[in-house]
Short mmCIF file of N, CA and C and ligand atoms in Angstrom, two decimals:
data_model
loop_
_atom_site.label_atom_id
_atom_site.label_comp_id
_atom_site.label_asym_id
_atom_site.label_seq_id
_atom_site.Cartn_x
_atom_site.Cartn_y
_atom_site.Cartn_z
N MET A 30 -43.56 2.29 56.31
CA MET A 30 -42.74 1.21 55.89
C MET A 30 -44.00 0.17 55.55
N ILE A 31 -43.81 -0.27 54.26
CA ILE A 31 -44.62 -1.18 53.87
C ILE A 31 -43.97 -2.69 53.65
N ASN A 32 -44.42 -3.55 54.38
CA ASN A 32 -43.77 -4.92 54.38
C ASN A 32 -44.13 -5.84 53.26
N VAL A 33 -43.39 -6.14 52.36
CA VAL A 33 -44.02 -7.02 51.29
C VAL A 33 -43.19 -8.43 51.22
N ALA A 34 -43.91 -9.46 51.21
CA ALA A 34 -43.27 -10.85 51.11
C ALA A 34 -43.69 -11.36 49.82
N PHE A 35 -42.92 -12.05 48.93
CA PHE A 35 -43.35 -12.76 47.84
C PHE A 35 -42.96 -14.17 48.15
N VAL A 36 -44.14 -15.26 47.79
CA VAL A 36 -44.02 -16.66 48.24
C VAL A 36 -44.26 -17.29 46.86
N CYS A 37 -43.45 -18.47 46.73
CA CYS A 37 -43.67 -19.51 45.75
C CYS A 37 -43.58 -20.92 46.66
N LEU A 38 -43.39 -21.76 45.67
CA LEU A 38 -43.20 -23.19 46.35
C LEU A 38 -41.77 -23.50 47.00
N GLY A 39 -40.86 -23.30 46.15
CA GLY A 39 -39.36 -23.61 46.59
C GLY A 39 -38.64 -22.54 46.85
N ASN A 40 -39.00 -21.24 46.77
CA ASN A 40 -38.23 -19.97 46.95
C ASN A 40 -36.62 -19.99 46.15
N ILE A 41 -36.90 -20.69 44.95
CA ILE A 41 -35.54 -20.48 44.25
C ILE A 41 -35.78 -19.78 42.85
N CYS A 42 -37.22 -20.11 42.33
CA CYS A 42 -37.31 -19.58 41.07
C CYS A 42 -38.23 -18.13 40.97
N ARG A 43 -39.45 -18.27 41.41
CA ARG A 43 -40.39 -17.38 41.12
C ARG A 43 -40.36 -16.21 42.17
N SER A 44 -40.36 -16.62 43.36
CA SER A 44 -40.37 -15.71 44.47
C SER A 44 -39.00 -14.74 44.69
N PRO A 45 -38.08 -15.41 44.46
CA PRO A 45 -36.70 -14.46 44.64
C PRO A 45 -36.62 -13.59 43.30
N VAL A 46 -37.12 -14.03 42.23
CA VAL A 46 -37.11 -13.12 40.97
C VAL A 46 -37.93 -11.98 41.27
N ALA A 47 -39.14 -12.38 41.78
CA ALA A 47 -40.08 -11.03 42.15
C ALA A 47 -39.57 -10.25 43.18
N GLU A 48 -38.62 -10.67 44.31
CA GLU A 48 -38.23 -9.83 45.22
C GLU A 48 -37.24 -9.01 44.55
N LEU A 49 -36.48 -9.48 43.78
CA LEU A 49 -35.29 -8.46 43.24
C LEU A 49 -36.08 -7.64 42.06
N VAL A 50 -37.04 -8.13 41.34
CA VAL A 50 -37.71 -7.28 40.40
C VAL A 50 -38.31 -6.12 41.09
N PHE A 51 -39.08 -6.54 42.19
CA PHE A 51 -39.87 -5.49 42.91
C PHE A 51 -38.76 -4.54 43.53
N LYS A 52 -37.74 -4.95 44.04
CA LYS A 52 -36.71 -3.92 44.83
C LYS A 52 -36.17 -3.01 43.61
N ASN A 53 -35.88 -3.55 42.52
CA ASN A 53 -35.37 -2.76 41.40
C ASN A 53 -36.22 -1.82 40.99
N MET A 54 -37.56 -2.13 40.78
CA MET A 54 -38.71 -1.15 40.50
C MET A 54 -38.64 -0.07 41.60
N THR A 55 -38.71 -0.46 42.95
CA THR A 55 -39.08 0.75 43.95
C THR A 55 -37.75 1.54 44.01
N GLU A 56 -36.61 0.99 43.52
CA GLU A 56 -35.29 1.76 43.61
C GLU A 56 -35.38 2.78 42.67
N GLU A 57 -35.79 2.18 41.37
CA GLU A 57 -35.85 3.14 39.97
C GLU A 57 -36.96 4.19 40.29
N ARG A 58 -37.84 4.16 41.06
CA ARG A 58 -38.82 5.21 41.34
C ARG A 58 -38.49 5.84 42.58
N GLY A 59 -37.34 5.84 43.16
CA GLY A 59 -37.00 6.40 44.52
C GLY A 59 -37.84 5.95 45.77
N LEU A 60 -38.52 4.89 45.48
CA LEU A 60 -39.44 4.47 46.71
C LEU A 60 -38.89 3.38 47.55
N ALA A 61 -37.47 3.17 47.50
CA ALA A 61 -36.99 1.86 48.09
C ALA A 61 -37.19 2.04 49.74
N HIS A 62 -37.05 3.29 50.23
CA HIS A 62 -37.08 3.46 51.55
C HIS A 62 -38.37 3.30 52.30
N SER A 63 -39.44 3.24 51.44
CA SER A 63 -40.77 2.69 51.94
C SER A 63 -41.10 1.42 52.06
N PHE A 64 -40.16 0.61 51.70
CA PHE A 64 -40.43 -0.89 51.81
C PHE A 64 -39.43 -1.71 52.40
N ARG A 65 -39.95 -2.80 52.99
CA ARG A 65 -39.08 -3.99 53.31
C ARG A 65 -39.41 -5.14 52.53
N ILE A 66 -38.73 -5.74 51.70
CA ILE A 66 -39.16 -6.67 50.49
C ILE A 66 -38.33 -7.91 50.91
N SER A 67 -39.14 -9.08 50.88
CA SER A 67 -38.31 -10.30 51.22
C SER A 67 -39.06 -11.56 50.44
N SER A 68 -38.61 -12.73 50.31
CA SER A 68 -39.24 -14.00 49.71
C SER A 68 -39.11 -15.15 50.43
N PHE A 69 -40.17 -16.05 50.35
CA PHE A 69 -40.12 -17.36 51.04
C PHE A 69 -40.74 -18.47 50.06
N GLY A 70 -40.42 -19.55 50.58
CA GLY A 70 -41.29 -20.79 49.78
C GLY A 70 -42.17 -21.22 50.83
N THR A 71 -43.18 -22.04 50.42
CA THR A 71 -44.21 -22.77 51.17
C THR A 71 -43.51 -23.98 51.82
N SER A 72 -42.50 -24.44 50.99
CA SER A 72 -41.90 -25.78 51.26
C SER A 72 -40.40 -25.50 51.80
N ASP A 73 -39.80 -26.47 52.38
CA ASP A 73 -38.49 -26.37 52.76
C ASP A 73 -37.62 -27.08 51.91
N CYS A 74 -38.17 -27.62 50.65
CA CYS A 74 -37.24 -28.40 49.83
C CYS A 74 -35.96 -27.97 49.17
N GLU A 75 -35.73 -26.38 49.27
CA GLU A 75 -34.62 -25.92 48.84
C GLU A 75 -34.04 -25.17 49.89
N GLU A 76 -34.31 -25.23 50.98
CA GLU A 76 -33.84 -24.51 52.18
C GLU A 76 -32.24 -24.10 52.02
N GLY A 77 -31.85 -22.67 52.02
CA GLY A 77 -30.53 -22.44 51.97
C GLY A 77 -29.90 -22.35 50.63
N SER A 78 -30.71 -22.70 49.45
CA SER A 78 -30.09 -22.58 48.23
C SER A 78 -30.25 -21.21 47.59
N ASP A 79 -29.52 -20.84 46.52
CA ASP A 79 -29.32 -19.66 45.91
C ASP A 79 -30.49 -19.88 44.79
N ILE A 80 -30.47 -18.75 44.04
CA ILE A 80 -31.65 -18.72 42.96
C ILE A 80 -31.27 -19.69 41.92
N TYR A 81 -32.20 -20.58 41.48
CA TYR A 81 -31.94 -21.50 40.39
C TYR A 81 -31.26 -20.90 39.21
N PRO A 82 -30.23 -21.66 38.55
CA PRO A 82 -29.34 -20.89 37.76
C PRO A 82 -30.04 -20.41 36.51
N PRO A 83 -30.96 -21.09 35.85
CA PRO A 83 -31.81 -20.63 34.73
C PRO A 83 -32.47 -19.28 35.07
N ALA A 84 -32.99 -19.17 36.45
CA ALA A 84 -33.85 -18.11 36.82
C ALA A 84 -33.03 -16.85 36.88
N LYS A 85 -31.50 -17.12 37.52
CA LYS A 85 -30.59 -16.24 37.73
C LYS A 85 -30.12 -15.59 36.39
N ARG A 86 -30.06 -16.44 35.47
CA ARG A 86 -29.70 -15.98 34.05
C ARG A 86 -30.58 -15.03 33.50
N THR A 87 -31.90 -15.32 33.82
CA THR A 87 -33.03 -14.66 33.04
C THR A 87 -32.86 -13.22 33.76
N LEU A 88 -32.72 -13.03 34.96
CA LEU A 88 -32.78 -11.84 35.72
C LEU A 88 -31.41 -10.91 35.12
N ILE A 89 -30.40 -11.73 34.99
CA ILE A 89 -29.10 -11.01 34.61
C ILE A 89 -29.38 -10.51 33.13
N ILE A 90 -30.17 -11.19 32.32
CA ILE A 90 -30.49 -10.61 30.93
C ILE A 90 -31.25 -9.44 31.01
N HIS A 91 -32.07 -9.21 32.19
CA HIS A 91 -32.91 -8.11 32.34
C HIS A 91 -32.22 -7.10 33.35
N GLY A 92 -30.99 -7.21 33.44
CA GLY A 92 -30.20 -6.15 34.08
C GLY A 92 -30.32 -6.23 35.71
N ILE A 93 -30.63 -7.46 36.15
CA ILE A 93 -30.82 -7.41 37.66
C ILE A 93 -30.09 -8.61 38.14
N ALA A 94 -29.34 -8.35 39.27
CA ALA A 94 -28.41 -9.43 39.96
C ALA A 94 -28.52 -9.30 41.31
N GLY A 95 -28.47 -10.48 42.06
CA GLY A 95 -28.50 -10.57 43.69
C GLY A 95 -28.16 -12.04 43.97
N ASN A 96 -27.87 -12.11 45.30
CA ASN A 96 -27.72 -13.37 45.91
C ASN A 96 -28.94 -13.63 46.74
N HIS A 97 -29.04 -14.86 47.23
CA HIS A 97 -30.24 -15.27 47.72
C HIS A 97 -30.10 -16.68 48.64
N LYS A 98 -30.67 -16.78 49.70
CA LYS A 98 -30.68 -18.06 50.43
C LYS A 98 -32.05 -18.32 50.67
N ALA A 99 -32.74 -19.52 50.12
CA ALA A 99 -33.95 -19.82 50.04
C ALA A 99 -34.43 -20.18 51.52
N ARG A 100 -35.65 -19.64 51.93
CA ARG A 100 -36.17 -20.01 53.28
C ARG A 100 -37.74 -20.32 53.27
N GLN A 101 -38.26 -21.36 54.25
CA GLN A 101 -39.47 -21.51 54.19
C GLN A 101 -40.23 -20.59 55.08
N ILE A 102 -41.36 -20.25 54.71
CA ILE A 102 -42.27 -19.12 55.47
C ILE A 102 -42.81 -19.71 56.80
N SER A 103 -42.78 -18.99 57.57
CA SER A 103 -43.38 -19.41 59.17
C SER A 103 -44.69 -18.42 59.23
N LEU A 104 -45.43 -18.88 60.18
CA LEU A 104 -46.64 -18.09 60.68
C LEU A 104 -46.27 -16.65 61.14
N GLN A 105 -44.95 -16.61 61.73
CA GLN A 105 -44.43 -15.16 62.28
C GLN A 105 -44.17 -14.35 60.82
N ASP A 106 -43.51 -15.14 59.77
CA ASP A 106 -43.37 -14.20 58.71
C ASP A 106 -44.80 -13.60 58.02
N VAL A 107 -45.62 -14.35 58.21
CA VAL A 107 -47.10 -14.08 57.77
C VAL A 107 -47.52 -12.86 58.61
N ILE A 108 -47.37 -12.93 59.96
CA ILE A 108 -47.85 -11.92 60.90
C ILE A 108 -46.96 -10.50 60.68
N ASN A 109 -45.59 -10.76 60.37
CA ASN A 109 -44.63 -9.60 60.14
C ASN A 109 -44.90 -8.87 58.81
N ASN A 110 -45.62 -9.40 57.72
CA ASN A 110 -45.66 -8.82 56.47
C ASN A 110 -47.22 -8.17 56.27
N ASP A 111 -47.30 -6.98 55.40
CA ASP A 111 -48.45 -6.48 55.28
C ASP A 111 -48.99 -6.99 54.04
N TYR A 112 -48.21 -7.41 53.09
CA TYR A 112 -48.80 -7.99 51.74
C TYR A 112 -47.84 -9.20 51.57
N ILE A 113 -48.59 -10.44 51.46
CA ILE A 113 -48.07 -11.53 51.07
C ILE A 113 -48.55 -11.82 49.58
N LEU A 114 -47.58 -11.82 48.74
CA LEU A 114 -47.89 -11.88 47.25
C LEU A 114 -47.48 -13.34 46.90
N VAL A 115 -48.44 -14.33 46.59
CA VAL A 115 -48.11 -15.53 46.11
C VAL A 115 -48.17 -15.66 44.49
N MET A 116 -47.62 -16.80 44.10
CA MET A 116 -47.45 -17.03 42.59
C MET A 116 -48.81 -17.74 41.96
N ASP A 117 -49.22 -18.70 42.78
CA ASP A 117 -50.27 -19.35 42.34
C ASP A 117 -51.34 -19.98 43.29
N SER A 118 -52.46 -20.63 42.90
CA SER A 118 -53.49 -20.99 43.77
C SER A 118 -52.84 -22.12 44.88
N ASP A 119 -52.07 -22.86 44.49
CA ASP A 119 -51.59 -23.94 45.32
C ASP A 119 -50.70 -23.12 46.62
N ASN A 120 -49.92 -22.05 46.10
CA ASN A 120 -49.31 -21.40 47.24
C ASN A 120 -50.19 -20.74 48.07
N LEU A 121 -51.33 -20.18 47.72
CA LEU A 121 -52.38 -19.63 48.40
C LEU A 121 -53.08 -20.66 49.28
N LEU A 122 -53.45 -21.80 48.87
CA LEU A 122 -53.93 -22.83 49.89
C LEU A 122 -53.04 -23.36 50.86
N ASP A 123 -51.64 -23.38 50.35
CA ASP A 123 -50.74 -23.79 51.39
C ASP A 123 -50.52 -22.92 52.51
N LEU A 124 -50.57 -21.64 52.12
CA LEU A 124 -50.43 -20.54 53.07
C LEU A 124 -51.63 -20.60 54.05
N LEU A 125 -52.79 -20.74 53.51
CA LEU A 125 -54.04 -20.74 54.45
C LEU A 125 -53.95 -22.03 55.45
N ARG A 126 -53.50 -23.04 54.85
CA ARG A 126 -53.37 -24.19 55.75
C ARG A 126 -52.34 -23.88 56.83
N LEU A 127 -51.21 -23.09 56.51
CA LEU A 127 -50.22 -22.65 57.58
C LEU A 127 -50.84 -21.79 58.66
N THR A 128 -51.74 -20.90 58.12
CA THR A 128 -52.38 -19.91 59.08
C THR A 128 -53.67 -20.54 59.62
N GLY A 129 -54.12 -21.49 59.24
CA GLY A 129 -55.25 -22.16 59.87
C GLY A 129 -56.47 -21.19 59.28
N GLY A 130 -56.34 -20.63 58.13
CA GLY A 130 -57.40 -19.90 57.34
C GLY A 130 -57.29 -18.23 58.05
N GLU A 131 -56.47 -18.00 58.84
CA GLU A 131 -56.18 -16.54 59.16
C GLU A 131 -55.43 -15.76 58.15
N PHE A 132 -55.49 -14.42 58.24
CA PHE A 132 -54.69 -13.59 57.52
C PHE A 132 -54.91 -13.49 56.03
N GLY A 133 -56.16 -14.18 55.38
CA GLY A 133 -56.34 -14.21 54.05
C GLY A 133 -56.50 -12.79 53.55
N GLU A 134 -56.78 -11.70 54.35
CA GLU A 134 -57.15 -10.35 53.70
C GLU A 134 -55.53 -9.87 53.35
N LYS A 135 -54.49 -10.51 53.93
CA LYS A 135 -53.29 -9.73 53.22
C LYS A 135 -52.55 -10.80 52.23
N ILE A 136 -53.20 -11.82 51.77
CA ILE A 136 -52.66 -12.88 50.90
C ILE A 136 -53.28 -12.64 49.62
N TYR A 137 -52.55 -12.28 48.50
CA TYR A 137 -53.09 -12.05 47.34
C TYR A 137 -52.07 -12.90 46.33
N LYS A 138 -52.79 -13.25 45.29
CA LYS A 138 -51.88 -13.72 44.01
C LYS A 138 -51.41 -12.43 43.32
N LEU A 139 -50.04 -12.50 42.91
CA LEU A 139 -49.42 -11.29 42.59
C LEU A 139 -50.22 -10.88 41.26
N CYS A 140 -50.49 -11.77 40.41
CA CYS A 140 -51.19 -11.27 39.16
C CYS A 140 -52.63 -10.91 39.24
N SER A 141 -52.96 -11.04 40.45
CA SER A 141 -54.52 -10.39 40.72
C SER A 141 -54.54 -8.96 40.63
N PHE A 142 -53.32 -8.35 40.62
CA PHE A 142 -53.37 -6.81 40.36
C PHE A 142 -53.29 -6.40 38.94
N THR A 143 -53.09 -7.29 38.02
CA THR A 143 -52.99 -6.98 36.69
C THR A 143 -54.44 -6.96 35.90
N GLU A 144 -54.41 -6.63 34.51
CA GLU A 144 -55.74 -6.72 33.96
C GLU A 144 -56.26 -8.11 33.62
N SER A 145 -55.34 -9.05 33.68
CA SER A 145 -55.69 -10.47 33.42
C SER A 145 -55.25 -11.43 34.54
N PRO A 146 -56.09 -11.34 35.67
CA PRO A 146 -55.54 -12.14 36.82
C PRO A 146 -55.37 -13.58 36.46
N ARG A 147 -54.13 -14.14 36.94
CA ARG A 147 -53.72 -15.33 36.50
C ARG A 147 -52.59 -15.92 37.48
N ASP A 148 -52.40 -17.34 37.47
CA ASP A 148 -51.00 -17.83 38.10
C ASP A 148 -49.85 -17.29 37.15
N VAL A 149 -48.81 -17.34 38.03
CA VAL A 149 -47.32 -17.40 37.41
C VAL A 149 -47.08 -18.77 37.37
N ALA A 150 -47.03 -19.40 36.03
CA ALA A 150 -46.92 -20.83 35.96
C ALA A 150 -45.45 -21.20 36.54
N ASP A 151 -45.20 -22.27 37.13
CA ASP A 151 -43.84 -22.56 37.57
C ASP A 151 -42.78 -23.01 36.60
N PRO A 152 -41.79 -22.14 36.38
CA PRO A 152 -40.87 -22.38 35.37
C PRO A 152 -40.02 -23.53 35.74
N TRP A 153 -40.07 -24.08 37.08
CA TRP A 153 -39.42 -25.46 37.53
C TRP A 153 -40.04 -26.62 36.45
N TYR A 154 -41.15 -26.45 36.25
CA TYR A 154 -41.95 -27.68 35.45
C TYR A 154 -42.02 -26.99 33.94
N THR A 155 -42.38 -25.80 33.76
CA THR A 155 -42.73 -25.21 32.36
C THR A 155 -41.40 -25.24 31.66
N ARG A 156 -40.17 -24.76 32.43
CA ARG A 156 -39.11 -24.50 31.85
C ARG A 156 -39.18 -23.04 31.00
N ASP A 157 -40.24 -22.48 30.96
CA ASP A 157 -40.18 -21.14 30.40
C ASP A 157 -39.86 -20.04 31.40
N PHE A 158 -38.67 -19.85 31.62
CA PHE A 158 -38.15 -18.64 32.61
C PHE A 158 -38.48 -17.31 31.99
N GLU A 159 -38.63 -16.93 30.89
CA GLU A 159 -38.85 -15.82 30.16
C GLU A 159 -40.43 -15.47 30.52
N LYS A 160 -41.19 -16.37 30.38
CA LYS A 160 -42.62 -16.13 30.56
C LYS A 160 -42.88 -15.98 32.02
N ALA A 161 -42.22 -16.49 32.97
CA ALA A 161 -42.38 -16.30 34.34
C ALA A 161 -42.00 -14.95 34.74
N TYR A 162 -40.64 -14.48 34.12
CA TYR A 162 -40.24 -13.22 34.31
C TYR A 162 -41.17 -12.10 33.80
N ALA A 163 -41.77 -12.46 32.76
CA ALA A 163 -42.69 -11.33 32.24
C ALA A 163 -43.89 -11.24 33.03
N ASP A 164 -44.44 -12.36 33.67
CA ASP A 164 -45.75 -12.10 34.40
C ASP A 164 -45.35 -11.70 35.75
N ILE A 165 -44.22 -11.92 36.17
CA ILE A 165 -43.90 -11.38 37.62
C ILE A 165 -43.51 -9.92 37.22
N GLU A 166 -43.07 -9.36 36.28
CA GLU A 166 -42.67 -8.10 35.95
C GLU A 166 -43.89 -7.38 36.01
N GLU A 167 -44.93 -7.82 35.24
CA GLU A 167 -46.27 -7.21 35.01
C GLU A 167 -47.03 -7.20 36.43
N GLY A 168 -46.99 -8.26 36.94
CA GLY A 168 -47.62 -8.31 38.54
C GLY A 168 -47.02 -7.34 39.26
N CYS A 169 -45.59 -7.18 39.40
CA CYS A 169 -45.11 -6.22 40.42
C CYS A 169 -45.40 -4.77 39.91
N ARG A 170 -45.44 -4.57 38.54
CA ARG A 170 -45.67 -3.18 38.21
C ARG A 170 -47.29 -2.94 38.48
N ALA A 171 -48.09 -3.83 38.31
CA ALA A 171 -49.45 -3.43 38.73
C ALA A 171 -49.67 -3.34 40.20
N PHE A 172 -48.95 -4.10 40.97
CA PHE A 172 -49.05 -3.98 42.53
C PHE A 172 -48.49 -2.69 42.81
N LEU A 173 -47.27 -2.13 42.27
CA LEU A 173 -46.98 -0.89 42.81
C LEU A 173 -47.80 0.09 42.40
N GLU A 174 -48.37 0.35 41.18
CA GLU A 174 -49.47 1.11 40.85
C GLU A 174 -50.59 1.20 41.79
N TYR A 175 -51.02 -0.22 42.22
CA TYR A 175 -52.15 -0.07 43.08
C TYR A 175 -51.97 0.54 44.35
N LEU A 176 -50.66 0.25 44.93
CA LEU A 176 -50.29 0.94 46.21
C LEU A 176 -50.14 2.51 46.05
N LEU A 177 -49.62 2.94 44.87
CA LEU A 177 -49.29 4.42 44.57
C LEU A 177 -50.87 5.08 44.49
N LYS A 178 -51.70 4.29 44.04
CA LYS A 178 -53.16 4.92 43.95
C LYS A 178 -53.93 4.65 45.15
N GLU A 179 -53.85 3.51 45.72
CA GLU A 179 -54.92 3.25 46.96
C GLU A 179 -54.12 3.55 48.18
N LYS A 180 -52.95 3.54 48.26
CA LYS A 180 -52.24 3.64 49.63
C LYS A 180 -51.24 4.56 49.77
N SER A 181 -51.51 5.94 49.05
CA SER A 181 -50.58 6.80 48.95
C SER A 181 -50.11 7.47 50.40
N ALA A 182 -51.03 7.39 51.28
CA ALA A 182 -50.81 7.87 52.55
C ALA A 182 -49.57 7.07 53.24
N ALA A 183 -49.37 5.98 52.89
CA ALA A 183 -48.18 5.14 53.47
C ALA A 183 -47.03 5.82 52.89
N PHE A 184 -46.85 6.45 51.57
CA PHE A 184 -45.89 6.91 51.00
C PHE A 184 -45.32 8.31 51.71
N SER A 185 -46.56 9.23 51.81
CA SER A 185 -46.56 10.55 52.29
C SER A 185 -45.97 10.40 53.78
N TYR A 186 -46.52 9.50 54.50
CA TYR A 186 -46.09 9.24 56.01
C TYR A 186 -44.57 9.00 56.07
N ASP A 187 -44.14 8.13 54.87
CA ASP A 187 -42.72 7.73 55.12
C ASP A 187 -41.85 9.07 54.81
N LYS A 188 -42.26 10.06 53.89
CA LYS A 188 -41.71 11.17 53.47
C LYS A 188 -41.30 12.20 54.76
N ARG A 189 -42.39 12.11 55.65
CA ARG A 189 -42.24 13.12 56.68
C ARG A 189 -41.30 12.64 57.61
N HIS A 190 -40.64 11.45 57.65
CA HIS A 190 -39.84 10.86 58.52
C HIS A 190 -38.42 10.75 58.14
P1 4NP Z 229 -40.42 -22.11 42.67
O1 4NP Z 229 -40.13 -23.35 41.79
O2 4NP Z 229 -41.51 -22.42 43.39
O3 4NP Z 229 -40.82 -21.02 41.73
O4 4NP Z 229 -39.18 -21.76 43.44
C1 4NP Z 229 -39.81 -24.75 42.30
C2 4NP Z 229 -38.70 -24.91 42.77
C3 4NP Z 229 -38.08 -26.19 43.24
C4 4NP Z 229 -39.04 -27.18 43.21
C5 4NP Z 229 -40.33 -26.80 42.86
C6 4NP Z 229 -40.62 -25.67 42.47
N1 4NP Z 229 -38.82 -28.39 43.75
O5 4NP Z 229 -39.73 -29.41 43.65
O6 4NP Z 229 -37.60 -28.77 44.29
#
């Protein structure tokens, strides 16, 4: 089982979109049983909220639906996950502040797995939800390819059980 948590600031735009996109991708490839996938915000500013409506509409346009309740990440959530995939450099710094600099080896920027590492710009400010979706989709695809190539043992282990 691979535990993956996506993290952004508010947990109402980018990280819940990434959670649903990645869940969908693993389901399509018949790999969902190998993963536990969640998402969190570094802030509690939207605690309990559903996905922000424009982000939800963008998901629906791409054939993905789901409900959500925003949650702030805790140190225990960092400990419980194998991969913490953040959207931007601010998220990374906020998480390292939370952990006192520990667990850096499992915190990655989502788009660091792509051929052009970059931040996923926050559509709360840019209002470009389609661009955020495209960056997230590319990041998730690249992350899954990385796992399949570098961590194939995790998948074969799951298949035996
Ligand atoms: P997210 O976007 O980090 O992608 O969920 C934001 C959502 C809410 C706020 C900021 C960013 N806010 O300031 O409430």
